[in-house]
Coordinates of C-alpha atoms in Angstrom, one line a residue:
D1 CA -94.3 -37.5 24.8
A2 CA -94.7 -33.9 26.0
D3 CA -91.0 -33.2 25.8
G4 CA -91.5 -30.0 23.8
V5 CA -90.4 -31.4 20.5
A6 CA -93.0 -31.8 17.7
N7 CA -93.9 -35.5 17.2
S8 CA -93.0 -35.2 13.5
D9 CA -89.4 -34.1 14.5
D10 CA -89.1 -36.4 17.6
A11 CA -86.4 -39.0 17.1
C12 CA -87.0 -40.4 20.6
P13 CA -90.8 -40.5 21.1
N14 CA -90.7 -42.3 24.4
T15 CA -88.4 -40.0 26.3
P16 CA -89.7 -39.4 29.9
G17 CA -91.1 -35.9 30.4
D18 CA -88.9 -35.0 33.3
V19 CA -85.6 -35.1 31.5
A20 CA -83.8 -32.6 29.4
V21 CA -83.8 -33.3 25.7
D22 CA -81.9 -32.1 22.6
A23 CA -83.4 -30.7 19.4
D24 CA -84.3 -34.2 18.3
G25 CA -86.2 -35.0 21.4
C26 CA -83.6 -37.4 22.8
E27 CA -82.3 -37.3 26.4
L28 CA -79.2 -35.2 26.8
E29 CA -76.2 -37.1 28.1
E30 CA -74.9 -36.0 31.4
E31 CA -71.5 -34.3 31.3
V32 CA -69.0 -36.1 33.5
E33 CA -66.3 -34.0 34.9
P34 CA -62.9 -35.5 34.0
E35 CA -60.8 -36.7 36.9
T36 CA -57.8 -34.6 35.9
V37 CA -56.2 -31.4 37.0
E38 CA -57.1 -28.5 34.6
V39 CA -54.5 -28.1 31.9
F40 CA -53.7 -24.6 30.7
A41 CA -50.9 -22.7 29.1
L42 CA -49.4 -19.5 30.4
D43 CA -48.6 -17.1 27.6
G44 CA -46.4 -14.0 27.6
Y45 CA -43.2 -15.6 28.7
E46 CA -40.0 -15.0 26.8
A47 CA -37.6 -17.7 26.0
H48 CA -34.7 -18.0 28.5
A49 CA -31.1 -17.8 27.5
S50 CA -30.4 -21.3 28.9
D51 CA -32.1 -24.4 30.2
V52 CA -34.6 -23.8 33.0
S53 CA -33.6 -26.9 35.0
L54 CA -35.5 -26.2 38.3
V55 CA -38.7 -24.3 39.3
A56 CA -40.4 -24.0 42.7
F57 CA -43.1 -21.8 44.1
H58 CA -42.7 -19.7 47.3
P59 CA -44.6 -21.4 50.2
E60 CA -47.3 -18.7 49.8
G61 CA -47.4 -18.9 46.1
H62 CA -46.9 -15.2 45.3
E63 CA -43.4 -15.8 43.9
F64 CA -41.5 -18.6 42.3
A65 CA -37.9 -19.4 41.8
T66 CA -36.1 -20.6 38.7
V67 CA -32.6 -22.0 38.2
Y68 CA -31.0 -21.8 34.8
A69 CA -28.1 -24.2 34.3
G70 CA -26.3 -25.5 31.3
F71 CA -27.5 -28.9 30.2
C72 CA -25.7 -31.9 31.7
Q73 CA -26.5 -35.6 31.6
A74 CA -25.5 -38.4 33.9
S75 CA -21.9 -38.2 35.0
T76 CA -21.2 -34.9 33.2
C77 CA -23.2 -33.1 35.9
Y78 CA -20.5 -34.2 38.4
T79 CA -17.4 -34.4 36.3
E80 CA -17.9 -30.8 34.9
P81 CA -19.0 -28.9 38.0
T82 CA -17.4 -25.6 37.1
A83 CA -20.4 -24.3 35.1
T84 CA -22.3 -21.3 36.4
S85 CA -26.0 -21.4 37.2
T86 CA -28.4 -18.5 37.7
L87 CA -31.1 -18.2 40.4
G88 CA -34.0 -16.0 39.5
I89 CA -37.1 -14.9 41.6
W90 CA -40.3 -13.9 39.8
N91 CA -43.6 -12.4 40.8
T92 CA -46.3 -15.0 40.1
S93 CA -49.0 -12.5 39.2
S94 CA -47.1 -9.9 37.1
R95 CA -44.4 -12.3 35.9
A96 CA -41.9 -9.6 36.6
L97 CA -38.3 -10.7 37.4
K98 CA -37.4 -9.6 40.9
F99 CA -33.7 -10.4 40.7
T100 CA -31.1 -12.9 39.3
K101 CA -28.0 -14.2 41.1
D102 CA -25.2 -16.1 39.4
I103 CA -24.2 -19.3 41.3
D104 CA -20.8 -21.0 40.9
G105 CA -21.4 -24.6 39.9
H106 CA -24.2 -26.7 38.5
V107 CA -27.2 -26.4 40.8
V108 CA -29.1 -29.7 40.9
K109 CA -31.7 -29.1 43.6
M110 CA -33.2 -26.2 45.5
D111 CA -35.7 -25.7 48.3
W112 CA -37.5 -22.7 49.9
H113 CA -37.4 -22.1 53.6
P114 CA -40.9 -22.7 55.0
E115 CA -41.2 -19.0 55.8
G116 CA -40.1 -18.1 52.3
S117 CA -37.2 -16.0 53.6
S118 CA -34.5 -17.9 51.9
I119 CA -33.7 -20.6 49.3
A120 CA -31.2 -23.4 49.7
L121 CA -29.3 -24.6 46.7
V122 CA -27.0 -27.6 46.3
T123 CA -24.5 -27.9 43.4
S124 CA -23.3 -31.1 41.7
D125 CA -20.1 -31.1 43.8
N126 CA -22.3 -31.0 46.9
N127 CA -21.7 -27.4 47.9
V128 CA -24.7 -26.1 49.8
A129 CA -25.6 -22.4 49.9
V130 CA -28.5 -20.5 51.4
H131 CA -29.5 -17.3 49.7
S132 CA -31.8 -14.5 50.7
A133 CA -35.1 -14.5 48.9
V134 CA -35.1 -10.7 49.1
N135 CA -32.0 -9.9 47.0
G136 CA -30.3 -13.2 46.3
E137 CA -27.3 -12.5 48.5
E138 CA -25.6 -15.6 50.0
M139 CA -26.3 -15.9 53.7
F140 CA -23.9 -18.8 54.3
S141 CA -22.6 -21.9 52.5
F142 CA -20.8 -25.1 53.4
M143 CA -19.4 -28.2 51.7
A144 CA -21.5 -31.3 52.5
A145 CA -20.1 -34.8 52.2
R146 CA -17.6 -35.3 49.4
A147 CA -19.8 -37.3 47.1
Y148 CA -22.4 -36.9 44.2
A149 CA -25.1 -34.5 45.3
G150 CA -28.6 -35.9 45.8
S151 CA -31.1 -33.5 47.3
L152 CA -31.8 -31.2 50.2
K153 CA -34.9 -30.2 52.2
F154 CA -35.7 -27.8 55.0
S155 CA -37.5 -29.3 58.0
P156 CA -41.2 -28.0 58.4
D157 CA -40.2 -25.7 61.3
G158 CA -37.3 -24.3 59.3
T159 CA -34.6 -25.2 61.9
M160 CA -32.9 -28.0 60.1
L161 CA -31.7 -28.8 56.6
A162 CA -31.3 -32.4 55.4
V163 CA -28.8 -33.1 52.7
V164 CA -28.3 -36.5 51.0
C165 CA -25.6 -37.6 48.5
S166 CA -24.5 -40.8 46.8
Y167 CA -21.3 -42.8 46.3
D168 CA -19.0 -41.2 43.8
G169 CA -16.4 -43.9 43.4
D170 CA -14.2 -42.6 46.2
D171 CA -16.5 -41.3 49.0
E172 CA -19.6 -43.0 50.3
G173 CA -23.0 -41.3 50.2
R174 CA -24.4 -39.8 53.4
I175 CA -27.6 -38.6 55.0
E176 CA -26.7 -35.4 56.9
I177 CA -28.5 -32.8 59.0
Y178 CA -27.4 -29.2 59.3
N179 CA -28.5 -26.2 61.2
A180 CA -30.7 -24.2 58.8
T181 CA -29.7 -20.8 60.3
T182 CA -25.9 -21.2 60.5
G183 CA -25.0 -24.2 58.4
A184 CA -23.4 -26.0 61.3
F185 CA -23.3 -29.8 61.1
V186 CA -25.8 -31.4 63.4
Q187 CA -26.1 -35.1 62.7
R188 CA -25.1 -37.9 60.3
V189 CA -28.0 -40.3 60.0
G190 CA -27.9 -44.0 59.3
V191 CA -24.3 -44.7 60.4
G192 CA -23.8 -48.5 60.6
I193 CA -27.0 -49.3 58.8
L194 CA -26.1 -51.8 56.1
Y195 CA -28.2 -52.8 53.0
D196 CA -27.7 -53.2 49.3
H197 CA -26.4 -49.9 47.7
N198 CA -26.3 -48.5 51.3
T199 CA -24.3 -45.5 50.1
E200 CA -26.6 -44.3 47.4
F201 CA -29.1 -41.6 48.5
Y202 CA -30.9 -39.5 45.9
S203 CA -33.9 -37.8 47.6
V204 CA -35.2 -36.7 51.0
D205 CA -38.3 -35.2 52.6
W206 CA -39.7 -34.6 56.1
S207 CA -43.2 -35.6 57.3
P208 CA -45.5 -32.6 57.7
D209 CA -45.1 -32.7 61.5
G210 CA -41.3 -33.0 61.2
K211 CA -41.2 -36.3 63.2
R212 CA -40.1 -38.5 60.3
L213 CA -37.4 -38.3 57.6
L214 CA -37.9 -40.2 54.4
V215 CA -34.9 -40.9 52.1
G216 CA -34.9 -42.4 48.6
G217 CA -32.1 -44.7 47.7
F218 CA -31.6 -47.3 45.1
A219 CA -34.7 -49.5 44.9
K220 CA -35.4 -48.7 48.5
L221 CA -37.0 -46.1 50.8
L222 CA -35.7 -45.5 54.4
E223 CA -37.8 -44.0 57.1
Y224 CA -36.1 -42.5 60.2
N225 CA -37.4 -41.3 63.6
V226 CA -36.2 -37.7 63.9
S227 CA -36.3 -37.6 67.7
D228 CA -33.4 -40.1 68.0
W229 CA -32.5 -40.6 64.3
S230 CA -33.3 -44.3 64.5
L231 CA -34.2 -46.3 61.4
L232 CA -37.9 -47.2 61.6
R233 CA -38.2 -49.3 58.4
V234 CA -36.8 -50.0 55.0
I235 CA -39.3 -50.3 52.1
H236 CA -37.9 -52.7 49.6
N237 CA -38.6 -53.4 45.9
V238 CA -39.0 -49.8 44.9
Y239 CA -38.2 -49.6 41.3
S240 CA -34.7 -48.3 40.4
Y241 CA -33.4 -44.8 41.5
V242 CA -35.8 -43.0 43.8
T243 CA -35.0 -39.4 42.7
E244 CA -38.1 -37.8 44.4
V245 CA -40.0 -38.5 47.6

C-alpha cells in the first residue's frame, strides 16, 4: 500500500498512503492535548518550620508572599488568637527569602495591593494590618468589626480595602470598606438587608472594573453596586459556606 513498510511486515495493508504509520504499517493515532493545566513540581525548597497556611503571588509575579501560622481548626482559630504568624516575601526566580516579619495573632487571609507595594493581613480576631512589601514594616493597622474574621480585598485601583466578618455569638458579621492608604473607615455595606444567616460573611472580591462588590455568605452570594453601595442581587442555593469568590 506504498506506506514504506514491506508487505511481509505490514499489519495494516490497506492504510492510505497519505497518513503517517508506525513500524507495523498502521496509522499513528493523533495525540490529543489534555485539557488540563500542566502539572509540575518545584524542587529545591526546604521544609518550613511551621505550617505554610497562605501563599500569594505579587501582581507582577516576580515575588510571592507566604504566611506561616500554627495549625488551627474551626473555632480554635478564633478562641486562641494569641499565636504568632510569620509573613515572608520570596523572589520567584531565585527562591531567595527577601525578609520575614512576625505578626501578632493568627493570620487567616492576605491580599497584595494592586501595585505590589504592600500586603494587607487580617488575623482571626479581625485585626487588619497593612505591611510594606519592601521590608515588612507595618504601615498602619485597625480593628475591624468585633466578629470572626472572614476575608479582605483591595479594590482594583488600590484606594479601598473591603473587609468581611461573620457572627461570633455576640457581635454580628459585617461588610466594611476602609481607606486603603490610611485605614480610615469609609462605609458599612448592607445595613438593613435581611436574609437567612444575614450576619455571616466569609469572602469578598471586586469586579475587575471596581464597579461591583461580591460577597460570599452562607449558601448565598451578594452583589453590590459600588457607586451607591446598593444591593443588586442575592444569588441563592449556593452550597454551604462560600469561603472564596
